[in-house]
Short mmCIF file of C-alpha atoms and ligand atoms in Angstrom, two decimals:
data_model
loop_
_atom_site.label_atom_id
_atom_site.label_comp_id
_atom_site.label_asym_id
_atom_site.label_seq_id
_atom_site.Cartn_x
_atom_site.Cartn_y
_atom_site.Cartn_z
CA MET C 119 0.02 -0.10 -0.06
CA SER C 120 1.18 3.38 -0.57
CA ARG C 121 2.13 5.82 2.20
CA ASP C 122 -0.58 8.24 1.44
CA SER C 123 -3.56 5.81 1.11
CA ARG C 124 -2.43 4.35 4.47
CA ALA C 125 -4.99 5.84 6.85
CA ALA C 126 -7.52 5.95 4.10
CA PHE C 127 -8.51 9.20 4.95
CA VAL C 128 -5.50 11.43 3.74
CA VAL C 129 -5.54 13.15 0.66
CA ALA C 130 -4.82 10.98 -2.21
CA LEU C 131 -4.07 11.22 -5.86
CA VAL C 132 -6.95 12.21 -8.00
CA VAL C 133 -7.67 9.62 -10.36
CA GLY C 134 -9.63 11.35 -12.95
CA LEU C 135 -10.68 8.88 -15.47
CA VAL C 136 -13.48 8.47 -17.86
CA LEU C 137 -14.18 4.76 -18.48
CA ALA C 138 -15.26 3.52 -21.73
CA THR C 139 -18.45 2.05 -20.29
CA GLY C 140 -19.52 5.59 -19.11
CA GLY C 141 -22.34 5.30 -16.71
CA ASN C 142 -24.06 2.65 -18.55
CA ALA C 143 -25.32 -0.13 -16.24
CA ILE C 144 -24.07 -3.54 -17.08
CA ALA C 145 -25.23 -6.76 -15.89
CA ALA C 146 -22.24 -8.37 -14.50
CA ALA C 147 -18.45 -8.10 -14.58
CA PRO C 148 -17.58 -6.53 -17.98
CA LYS C 149 -16.08 -9.13 -20.38
CA GLN C 150 -12.39 -8.70 -20.59
CA PRO C 151 -9.64 -10.13 -22.58
CA SER C 152 -7.59 -12.54 -20.44
CA GLU C 153 -4.99 -10.07 -19.64
CA PRO C 154 -6.01 -6.67 -20.60
CA PHE C 155 -3.50 -4.49 -18.75
CA PHE C 156 -0.02 -6.16 -19.74
CA PRO C 157 -0.77 -8.12 -22.76
CA ARG C 158 2.87 -8.39 -23.67
CA SER C 159 3.82 -10.14 -20.44
CA GLY C 160 3.79 -13.74 -19.80
CA ASN C 161 3.54 -16.70 -22.43
CA ARG C 162 0.81 -19.11 -22.52
CA GLY C 163 2.58 -21.94 -24.19
CA TYR C 164 3.90 -23.26 -20.99
CA GLY C 165 3.59 -23.14 -17.21
CA VAL C 166 6.71 -22.83 -14.93
CA LYS C 167 7.21 -25.30 -12.01
CA HIS C 168 10.42 -23.94 -10.33
CA TYR C 169 12.94 -21.03 -10.85
CA ASP C 170 16.52 -21.71 -9.56
CA VAL C 171 18.20 -18.53 -9.78
CA SER C 172 21.69 -17.43 -8.79
CA LEU C 173 22.67 -13.84 -8.67
CA GLY C 174 26.04 -12.18 -8.12
CA TYR C 175 25.79 -8.31 -7.33
CA GLN C 176 28.30 -5.62 -6.80
CA PRO C 177 26.61 -2.83 -4.93
CA ARG C 178 29.50 -0.40 -6.08
CA SER C 179 29.16 -0.92 -9.69
CA GLY C 180 25.39 -2.04 -9.90
CA GLN C 181 26.47 -5.04 -12.04
CA LEU C 182 24.40 -8.13 -11.90
CA THR C 183 25.28 -11.48 -13.06
CA ALA C 184 22.71 -14.13 -13.20
CA ARG C 185 22.20 -17.92 -14.03
CA ASP C 186 18.54 -18.85 -14.00
CA VAL C 187 17.22 -22.11 -14.41
CA VAL C 188 13.60 -22.38 -15.44
CA GLU C 189 11.70 -25.70 -15.10
CA ALA C 190 8.65 -25.78 -17.14
CA ARG C 191 6.00 -27.84 -18.90
CA ALA C 192 4.68 -27.20 -22.30
CA THR C 193 1.05 -26.78 -22.50
CA SER C 194 1.13 -26.90 -26.44
CA GLY C 195 3.74 -28.08 -28.84
CA LEU C 196 6.69 -25.40 -28.82
CA ARG C 197 9.02 -24.73 -31.65
CA LYS C 198 9.85 -21.62 -30.08
CA PHE C 199 8.79 -19.47 -26.76
CA SER C 200 9.81 -16.62 -24.83
CA LEU C 201 10.45 -15.48 -21.43
CA ASP C 202 10.14 -11.87 -20.14
CA LEU C 203 13.38 -10.07 -19.44
CA ASP C 204 13.53 -6.23 -19.33
CA GLY C 205 17.20 -5.05 -20.39
CA LEU C 206 20.40 -6.76 -19.35
CA LYS C 207 22.63 -8.82 -22.01
CA VAL C 208 21.80 -12.46 -22.47
CA THR C 209 25.07 -14.47 -23.04
CA SER C 210 23.80 -18.05 -23.27
CA VAL C 211 20.66 -20.11 -23.47
CA SER C 212 20.18 -23.81 -23.40
CA VAL C 213 17.18 -26.07 -23.49
CA ASN C 214 17.29 -29.38 -22.01
CA GLY C 215 21.13 -29.10 -22.05
CA GLU C 216 21.43 -28.23 -25.67
CA GLY C 217 22.44 -24.84 -26.83
CA ALA C 218 19.59 -22.92 -28.21
CA ASP C 219 19.16 -19.98 -30.50
CA TYR C 220 17.86 -16.81 -29.02
CA SER C 221 17.14 -13.36 -29.91
CA ARG C 222 15.71 -10.37 -27.90
CA GLY C 223 12.56 -8.47 -28.55
CA ARG C 224 10.90 -5.76 -26.51
CA GLY C 225 10.99 -7.22 -22.83
CA LYS C 226 11.62 -10.84 -24.13
CA VAL C 227 14.13 -13.31 -24.67
CA LYS C 228 12.76 -15.37 -27.70
CA ILE C 229 14.21 -18.76 -27.74
CA VAL C 230 14.25 -21.31 -30.50
CA PRO C 231 15.28 -24.98 -28.96
CA ALA C 232 17.45 -27.07 -31.17
CA THR C 233 14.70 -29.83 -30.62
CA PRO C 234 10.96 -28.83 -30.52
CA ILE C 235 9.22 -29.39 -27.13
CA ALA C 236 6.05 -31.65 -27.49
CA LYS C 237 2.70 -30.69 -25.72
CA GLY C 238 2.90 -31.85 -22.21
CA GLU C 239 6.45 -32.31 -21.94
CA ALA C 240 8.68 -30.89 -19.19
CA PHE C 241 11.78 -28.97 -20.06
CA LYS C 242 14.51 -27.08 -18.51
CA VAL C 243 16.04 -23.79 -19.76
CA VAL C 244 19.26 -22.30 -18.54
CA LEU C 245 19.80 -18.67 -18.94
CA ARG C 246 22.89 -16.47 -18.21
CA TYR C 247 22.69 -12.76 -18.58
CA GLN C 248 24.14 -9.80 -16.94
CA GLY C 249 24.26 -6.00 -16.83
CA GLN C 250 22.87 -3.30 -14.83
CA PRO C 251 19.24 -4.08 -14.16
CA ARG C 252 17.02 -1.22 -14.37
CA LYS C 253 14.36 0.73 -12.58
CA VAL C 254 10.86 0.24 -14.25
CA ILE C 255 8.37 3.11 -14.32
CA ASP C 256 4.67 1.72 -14.09
CA PRO C 257 1.76 2.93 -15.80
CA ASP C 258 0.84 4.94 -12.67
CA GLU C 259 4.60 6.58 -12.78
CA SER C 260 5.54 4.76 -9.55
CA THR C 261 8.76 2.87 -9.55
CA GLU C 262 9.66 -0.82 -9.33
CA GLY C 263 12.01 -3.25 -10.75
CA TRP C 264 15.57 -3.05 -9.65
CA TYR C 265 16.22 -0.09 -7.39
CA ARG C 266 19.60 1.00 -6.37
CA THR C 267 20.09 2.32 -2.78
CA PRO C 268 23.02 3.86 -1.33
CA ASP C 269 24.02 0.55 0.29
CA GLY C 270 22.89 -2.09 -2.18
CA ALA C 271 19.59 -2.43 -4.04
CA VAL C 272 15.85 -3.29 -3.67
CA ALA C 273 14.04 -5.44 -6.17
CA VAL C 274 10.14 -5.29 -6.16
CA GLY C 275 7.86 -6.35 -8.88
CA GLU C 276 4.33 -5.39 -8.78
CA PRO C 277 2.83 -5.37 -11.44
CA VAL C 278 5.70 -6.36 -13.87
CA GLY C 279 9.09 -5.07 -12.39
CA THR C 280 10.49 -8.69 -11.77
CA ALA C 281 11.54 -9.21 -15.43
CA ALA C 282 14.04 -6.36 -14.56
CA TRP C 283 16.30 -8.89 -13.01
CA LEU C 284 14.71 -12.55 -13.72
CA ALA C 285 13.88 -14.03 -16.97
CA CYS C 286 10.40 -15.39 -16.23
CA ASN C 287 6.90 -16.09 -17.12
CA ASN C 288 5.95 -12.69 -15.81
CA ALA C 289 2.15 -13.18 -15.12
CA PRO C 290 0.41 -13.96 -11.82
CA ARG C 291 -1.48 -16.75 -13.38
CA ASP C 292 1.66 -18.72 -13.41
CA LYS C 293 2.91 -19.75 -10.13
CA ALA C 294 6.13 -21.41 -9.32
CA THR C 295 8.45 -22.40 -6.55
CA PHE C 296 11.73 -20.48 -6.06
CA ALA C 297 15.31 -21.04 -5.13
CA ILE C 298 17.21 -17.74 -5.00
CA GLN C 299 20.92 -17.60 -4.27
CA ILE C 300 22.51 -14.18 -4.02
CA THR C 301 26.30 -13.53 -3.85
CA VAL C 302 27.52 -10.13 -2.31
CA PRO C 303 30.64 -8.68 -0.82
CA ALA C 304 31.14 -10.12 2.70
CA GLY C 305 29.50 -8.03 5.15
CA VAL C 306 26.71 -7.14 2.83
CA MET C 307 22.93 -8.56 3.59
CA ALA C 308 21.26 -10.32 0.91
CA ILE C 309 17.69 -11.16 1.65
CA SER C 310 14.87 -12.86 -0.36
CA ASN C 311 11.59 -14.90 0.18
CA GLY C 312 11.14 -18.00 2.14
CA SER C 313 13.78 -19.65 4.35
CA LEU C 314 17.56 -19.05 4.63
CA LEU C 315 19.10 -22.46 3.74
CA SER C 316 22.62 -21.39 4.05
CA ARG C 317 25.04 -18.66 4.08
CA GLN C 318 28.59 -19.70 2.50
CA LYS C 319 31.77 -18.07 1.97
CA VAL C 320 33.12 -17.86 -1.50
CA ASP C 321 36.49 -16.22 -1.45
CA ARG C 322 35.83 -12.64 -0.11
CA ARG C 323 32.21 -12.97 -0.96
CA VAL C 324 29.05 -14.75 0.65
CA ARG C 325 26.58 -16.60 -1.00
CA TRP C 326 22.98 -16.42 0.45
CA SER C 327 20.71 -19.14 -0.45
CA TRP C 328 16.90 -18.76 0.07
CA SER C 329 14.28 -21.10 -0.84
CA GLU C 330 10.35 -20.39 -1.14
CA PRO C 331 8.83 -24.00 -1.68
CA THR C 332 5.27 -22.80 -1.83
CA PRO C 333 4.14 -21.56 -5.22
CA MET C 334 4.73 -17.75 -5.82
CA ALA C 335 3.67 -15.31 -8.41
CA THR C 336 6.77 -13.63 -9.91
CA TYR C 337 5.70 -10.07 -8.95
CA LEU C 338 5.99 -11.29 -5.15
CA ALA C 339 9.76 -12.09 -5.72
CA LEU C 340 12.02 -10.11 -3.27
CA VAL C 341 15.58 -9.26 -3.50
CA ASP C 342 16.92 -6.54 -0.86
CA ILE C 343 20.60 -6.09 -0.60
CA GLY C 344 22.24 -3.82 1.79
CA ASP C 345 23.34 -2.97 5.33
CA GLY C 346 21.82 -4.18 8.49
CA LYS C 347 21.67 -7.02 11.01
CA LEU C 348 19.67 -9.96 10.04
CA VAL C 349 17.38 -10.95 13.01
CA GLN C 350 16.12 -14.66 13.12
CA GLY C 351 13.24 -15.29 15.27
CA GLN C 352 10.15 -17.69 15.71
CA ILE C 353 6.52 -17.20 15.84
CA GLY C 354 5.41 -20.34 17.39
CA THR C 355 7.06 -22.78 15.12
CA LEU C 356 7.16 -20.53 12.37
CA PRO C 357 10.62 -19.36 11.61
CA THR C 358 11.24 -15.68 10.70
CA TRP C 359 14.18 -13.50 9.31
CA THR C 360 14.02 -9.72 9.53
CA LEU C 361 16.37 -6.99 8.24
CA ILE C 362 15.82 -3.55 9.00
CA ASP C 363 17.94 -0.80 7.61
CA PRO C 364 20.04 0.68 10.46
CA ARG C 365 18.80 3.98 9.80
CA LEU C 366 15.13 2.97 10.11
CA VAL C 367 15.50 0.55 13.24
CA LYS C 368 14.21 2.99 15.88
CA LYS C 369 11.35 4.36 13.92
CA SER C 370 10.30 0.86 12.72
CA LYS C 371 10.72 -1.40 15.70
CA ALA C 372 7.30 -1.21 17.49
CA ALA C 373 5.11 -1.92 14.29
CA ILE C 374 7.66 -4.63 12.93
CA ASN C 375 7.61 -6.23 16.55
CA SER C 376 4.01 -6.55 16.38
CA LEU C 377 4.13 -9.15 13.39
CA PRO C 378 3.47 -12.15 15.66
CA GLU C 379 0.31 -10.63 17.09
CA ILE C 380 -0.88 -9.48 13.77
CA ILE C 381 -0.25 -13.05 12.19
CA ARG C 382 -1.95 -14.90 15.22
CA PHE C 383 -4.90 -12.45 14.90
CA GLU C 384 -5.26 -12.98 10.98
CA GLN C 385 -4.83 -16.87 11.43
CA LYS C 386 -7.75 -16.69 13.84
CA ILE C 387 -10.05 -15.09 11.13
CA TYR C 388 -8.50 -16.47 8.00
CA GLY C 389 -7.25 -19.68 8.76
CA HIS C 390 -3.78 -21.03 9.16
CA TYR C 391 -0.82 -18.78 8.09
CA PRO C 392 -0.04 -20.18 4.44
CA PHE C 393 3.66 -20.31 4.35
CA ALA C 394 6.56 -21.89 5.97
CA ALA C 395 8.52 -18.79 6.95
CA ALA C 396 7.68 -15.05 7.71
CA GLY C 397 9.57 -11.87 8.53
CA SER C 398 9.97 -8.35 7.45
CA VAL C 399 12.33 -5.96 5.45
CA VAL C 400 12.56 -2.32 6.18
CA ASP C 401 15.00 -0.43 3.69
CA VAL C 402 15.44 3.21 2.76
CA ALA C 403 14.30 3.45 -0.79
CA ASN C 404 12.34 6.01 -2.28
CA LEU C 405 9.72 3.90 -3.60
CA GLN C 406 6.70 5.35 -1.55
CA TYR C 407 4.91 1.96 -0.88
CA ALA C 408 5.33 -1.39 0.97
CA LEU C 409 4.88 -4.50 -1.18
CA GLU C 410 3.60 -8.03 0.27
CA THR C 411 6.55 -9.96 -1.27
CA GLN C 412 5.72 -13.46 -0.22
CA THR C 413 6.47 -14.55 3.43
CA ARG C 414 8.43 -11.48 3.77
CA PRO C 415 6.89 -8.08 3.00
CA ILE C 416 9.12 -5.17 2.07
CA TYR C 417 8.51 -1.74 3.48
CA ALA C 418 10.56 1.15 1.67
CA PHE C 419 10.10 3.41 4.82
CA ALA C 420 9.52 2.85 8.64
CA PRO C 421 6.02 1.41 8.56
CA ASP C 422 3.23 1.90 11.24
CA ARG C 423 1.41 -0.93 12.63
CA THR C 424 -1.56 -0.63 10.22
CA THR C 425 0.68 -0.96 7.10
CA VAL C 426 1.97 -4.20 8.79
CA VAL C 427 -1.52 -5.58 9.15
CA HIS C 428 -2.14 -4.69 5.40
CA GLU C 429 0.81 -6.46 4.13
CA THR C 430 0.40 -9.39 6.24
CA ALA C 431 -3.25 -9.89 5.20
CA HIS C 432 -1.89 -10.13 1.74
CA GLN C 433 -0.11 -13.42 2.47
CA TRP C 434 -3.66 -14.87 2.47
CA PHE C 435 -5.21 -12.53 -0.10
CA GLY C 436 -2.79 -12.05 -2.90
CA ASP C 437 0.10 -14.28 -2.19
CA SER C 438 -1.58 -17.61 -1.33
CA VAL C 439 -4.80 -16.97 -3.19
CA SER C 440 -3.67 -15.16 -6.47
CA LEU C 441 -5.12 -13.14 -9.24
CA LEU C 442 -5.75 -14.67 -12.49
CA ARG C 443 -5.57 -11.41 -14.18
CA TRP C 444 -4.72 -7.85 -12.88
CA PRO C 445 -8.12 -6.26 -13.27
CA ASN C 446 -9.31 -8.47 -10.33
CA ILE C 447 -6.85 -6.52 -7.93
CA TRP C 448 -9.78 -5.77 -5.68
CA LEU C 449 -9.46 -9.28 -4.23
CA ASN C 450 -5.93 -8.23 -3.01
CA GLU C 451 -6.24 -4.57 -2.04
CA GLY C 452 -9.87 -4.30 -0.98
CA PHE C 453 -9.39 -7.34 1.34
CA ALA C 454 -5.91 -6.06 2.99
CA THR C 455 -7.43 -2.74 3.52
CA TRP C 456 -10.53 -3.96 5.02
CA THR C 457 -8.44 -6.26 7.31
CA GLN C 458 -6.66 -2.93 8.58
CA TRP C 459 -10.15 -1.36 9.67
CA TYR C 460 -11.14 -4.71 11.16
CA PHE C 461 -7.96 -4.99 13.09
CA ALA C 462 -7.93 -1.57 14.50
CA GLU C 463 -11.73 -2.24 15.53
CA GLN C 464 -10.81 -5.38 17.31
CA HIS C 465 -7.86 -3.60 19.13
CA GLY C 466 -9.68 -0.84 20.48
CA GLY C 467 -9.76 1.38 17.78
CA ARG C 468 -12.53 2.85 15.66
CA SER C 469 -15.20 0.29 14.36
CA ALA C 470 -14.93 -0.49 10.62
CA GLN C 471 -18.33 0.55 10.29
CA SER C 472 -17.82 4.09 11.66
CA VAL C 473 -15.03 4.42 9.23
CA PHE C 474 -17.28 3.26 6.59
CA GLU C 475 -20.10 5.79 7.48
CA GLU C 476 -17.63 8.65 7.75
CA LEU C 477 -16.56 7.96 4.20
CA TYR C 478 -19.93 7.17 2.75
CA ARG C 479 -21.31 10.55 4.06
CA ARG C 480 -18.57 12.64 2.57
CA PRO C 481 -19.55 15.55 0.23
CA ALA C 482 -18.89 14.87 -3.44
CA SER C 483 -16.01 17.41 -3.24
CA GLN C 484 -14.01 15.17 -0.90
CA THR C 485 -14.58 11.57 -2.66
CA HIS C 486 -11.80 11.04 -4.72
CA PHE C 487 -12.33 7.40 -3.85
CA TRP C 488 -15.33 6.09 -5.63
CA ASP C 489 -13.99 5.83 -9.24
CA PRO C 490 -12.98 3.90 -10.92
CA PRO C 491 -14.98 1.15 -9.38
CA SER C 492 -12.78 -1.33 -7.36
CA GLY C 493 -13.90 -4.30 -9.60
CA HIS C 494 -13.30 -2.71 -12.95
CA PRO C 495 -10.08 -0.43 -12.72
CA GLY C 496 -10.26 -0.28 -16.47
CA GLN C 497 -6.68 0.66 -17.06
CA ALA C 498 -3.25 -0.39 -15.81
CA LYS C 499 -2.48 3.17 -14.17
CA ASN C 500 -5.58 2.58 -12.13
CA LEU C 501 -4.65 -0.71 -10.38
CA PHE C 502 -3.43 1.01 -7.28
CA ALA C 503 -6.05 3.97 -7.45
CA VAL C 504 -7.44 4.99 -4.17
CA SER C 505 -10.55 3.54 -5.02
CA THR C 506 -9.20 0.14 -5.23
CA TYR C 507 -8.21 0.36 -1.63
CA VAL C 508 -10.94 2.65 -0.01
CA ARG C 509 -14.02 1.67 -2.23
CA GLY C 510 -12.53 -1.81 -2.06
CA ALA C 511 -12.42 -2.07 1.69
CA MET C 512 -16.01 -0.35 1.99
CA THR C 513 -17.41 -3.08 -0.35
CA LEU C 514 -16.52 -5.71 2.06
CA GLN C 515 -17.63 -3.65 5.25
CA ALA C 516 -21.12 -2.92 3.34
CA LEU C 517 -21.15 -6.83 2.88
CA ARG C 518 -20.70 -7.19 6.35
CA ASP C 519 -23.42 -4.98 7.17
CA LYS C 520 -25.76 -7.18 4.58
CA ILE C 521 -24.68 -10.60 5.77
CA GLY C 522 -23.38 -10.18 9.28
CA THR C 523 -19.91 -10.35 10.58
CA HIS C 524 -20.03 -14.07 11.12
CA ASP C 525 -20.79 -14.98 7.56
CA LEU C 526 -18.50 -12.39 6.08
CA LEU C 527 -15.65 -13.88 7.96
CA SER C 528 -16.77 -17.50 7.03
CA VAL C 529 -16.86 -16.46 3.46
CA MET C 530 -13.27 -14.99 3.58
CA LYS C 531 -11.87 -17.84 5.48
CA THR C 532 -13.41 -20.48 3.08
CA TRP C 533 -12.20 -18.31 0.17
CA ALA C 534 -8.64 -18.60 1.51
CA ARG C 535 -8.98 -22.24 2.11
CA GLN C 536 -10.50 -23.14 -1.25
CA HIS C 537 -7.99 -21.06 -3.43
CA ARG C 538 -4.98 -21.61 -1.11
CA TYR C 539 -1.78 -21.75 -3.41
CA GLY C 540 -3.88 -21.22 -6.28
CA HIS C 541 -5.79 -18.30 -7.78
CA GLY C 542 -9.24 -16.81 -7.72
CA ASP C 543 -11.34 -14.59 -9.55
CA ILE C 544 -14.08 -11.96 -8.51
CA GLU C 545 -16.78 -13.96 -10.13
CA ASP C 546 -15.98 -16.99 -8.13
CA PHE C 547 -15.79 -14.85 -4.81
CA ILE C 548 -19.30 -13.52 -5.64
CA ALA C 549 -20.70 -17.04 -6.19
CA LEU C 550 -19.19 -18.15 -2.82
CA ALA C 551 -20.74 -15.34 -0.94
CA ASN C 552 -23.94 -15.95 -2.49
CA LYS C 553 -24.05 -19.56 -1.73
CA MET C 554 -22.53 -19.12 1.82
CA SER C 555 -24.91 -16.39 2.90
CA GLY C 556 -27.89 -17.74 1.21
CA GLU C 557 -28.60 -14.30 -0.21
CA HIS C 558 -28.97 -12.89 -3.63
CA LEU C 559 -26.01 -10.50 -3.65
CA ARG C 560 -25.31 -10.07 -7.57
CA GLY C 561 -27.09 -6.56 -7.52
CA PHE C 562 -25.34 -5.56 -4.39
CA PHE C 563 -21.86 -6.67 -6.02
CA HIS C 564 -22.68 -5.08 -9.25
CA ARG C 565 -23.24 -1.85 -7.48
CA TRP C 566 -20.40 -2.01 -5.24
CA LEU C 567 -17.90 -3.43 -7.65
CA PHE C 568 -18.75 -2.42 -11.23
CA GLN C 569 -20.89 0.68 -11.18
CA ARG C 570 -19.30 4.03 -11.43
CA GLY C 571 -19.83 6.59 -8.84
CA LYS C 572 -21.14 6.37 -5.32
CA PRO C 573 -22.98 3.03 -4.78
N1 LIG Q 816 0.65 -4.06 -3.49
C1 LIG Q 816 1.10 -3.15 -2.55
C2 LIG Q 816 0.14 -2.75 -1.46
O1 LIG Q 816 0.46 -3.26 -0.58
C3 LIG Q 816 1.10 -1.75 -3.56
C4 LIG Q 816 2.15 -1.83 -4.81
C5 LIG Q 816 2.03 -0.71 -5.57
N2 LIG Q 816 2.81 -0.80 -6.64
C6 LIG Q 816 3.05 0.04 -7.65
N3 LIG Q 816 3.65 -0.17 -8.65
N4 LIG Q 816 2.46 1.24 -7.62
O2 LIG Q 816 -0.64 -1.87 -1.36
ZN1 LIG Q 817 -1.90 -3.86 -0.74
#
């Protein structure tokens, strides 16, 4: 979530947008092509099972060298295929151990294997590439990709920045397990997702080996390189690794230390924490937002507690249950924001209903949060618009008002369980809410998710 939208009341960017649908009432979610926002990202000819990537990084020069092993399975016969890679120089590609022809296209490595791959066949691609990975500027003008910091670098990838350093099938519909090795000069920390398997000296450098054995969308891959002290801990039996930039330790301690309490609370309402590791990374980077990188969110500033609640809620909603397509972003941001409201309510703060009512009553001049409707952001630049968060959370609160707290929480918990480690679509959520509440909620969801203006 962004620094600005954190409290949900603060002044936010005005998203002036006229959707093509105008004010026309539409009966259901508008028909969309399968991935309208990033049609160039990803490849449907195969699915990736595992990425094993070894990075070497020199903070001084910003030079990256990479060896990326991609284990995939063809979903159709492949005489050629592509991986997403934004910039960098590819020096070799092999497929199933045989040298392959390759060329570059905009944001792609196009590969022609020596032997075509049959439909259903498992195959392994090994790529080597190097260079200075770049920052990526998003449609909403925020920064992602590989971001250099004074003491290292931060890599964050929502929605498409991961291709700045990882040759991958860069679409959330294709989740895979990850092993990420990062070799950096001794004394520098190198953090990623999942569990730290080992830290090995290699000459005067250190190789950090991280493993995320639970399927992960590429945009949730994390690399953080820089100064600090890695703190290992435990929440019950769950191992945690946390790195806080020394400059932010004092300011972020209280919020970061409440992670155990936050995870316990969210497990209680949403079911078992989905991953085998947890933790946090706080780094000084001028990114203006935090990101729910799987198992270990990254905060590009000293977070407050509600921000930690938000990113932790994403572990269930976004990371474990992932988007099939980006226009479904409400399933991530609406859910994480509503969790902030509910957490506050249950911990002596304002009730979510009073937050809702205050927002709902606002005069039109102060309601930059209605459009675009959360279920139909319309364009990539609106993915993280204020309405995605605020109207998105209000939608769940309105649903709570309609079906009751008990039913709302059962729907959310069932959603997290049924789609665990997989994907969900807004239409599936609506169907589940209908079924579990025994009510006819289509009109309600249509008004709240898809219709422009105040519902
Ligand atoms: N998903 C992040 C959150 O927790 C926000 C990411 C924003 N990314 C961007 N490129 N604007 O809300
Ligand atoms: Zn979020």
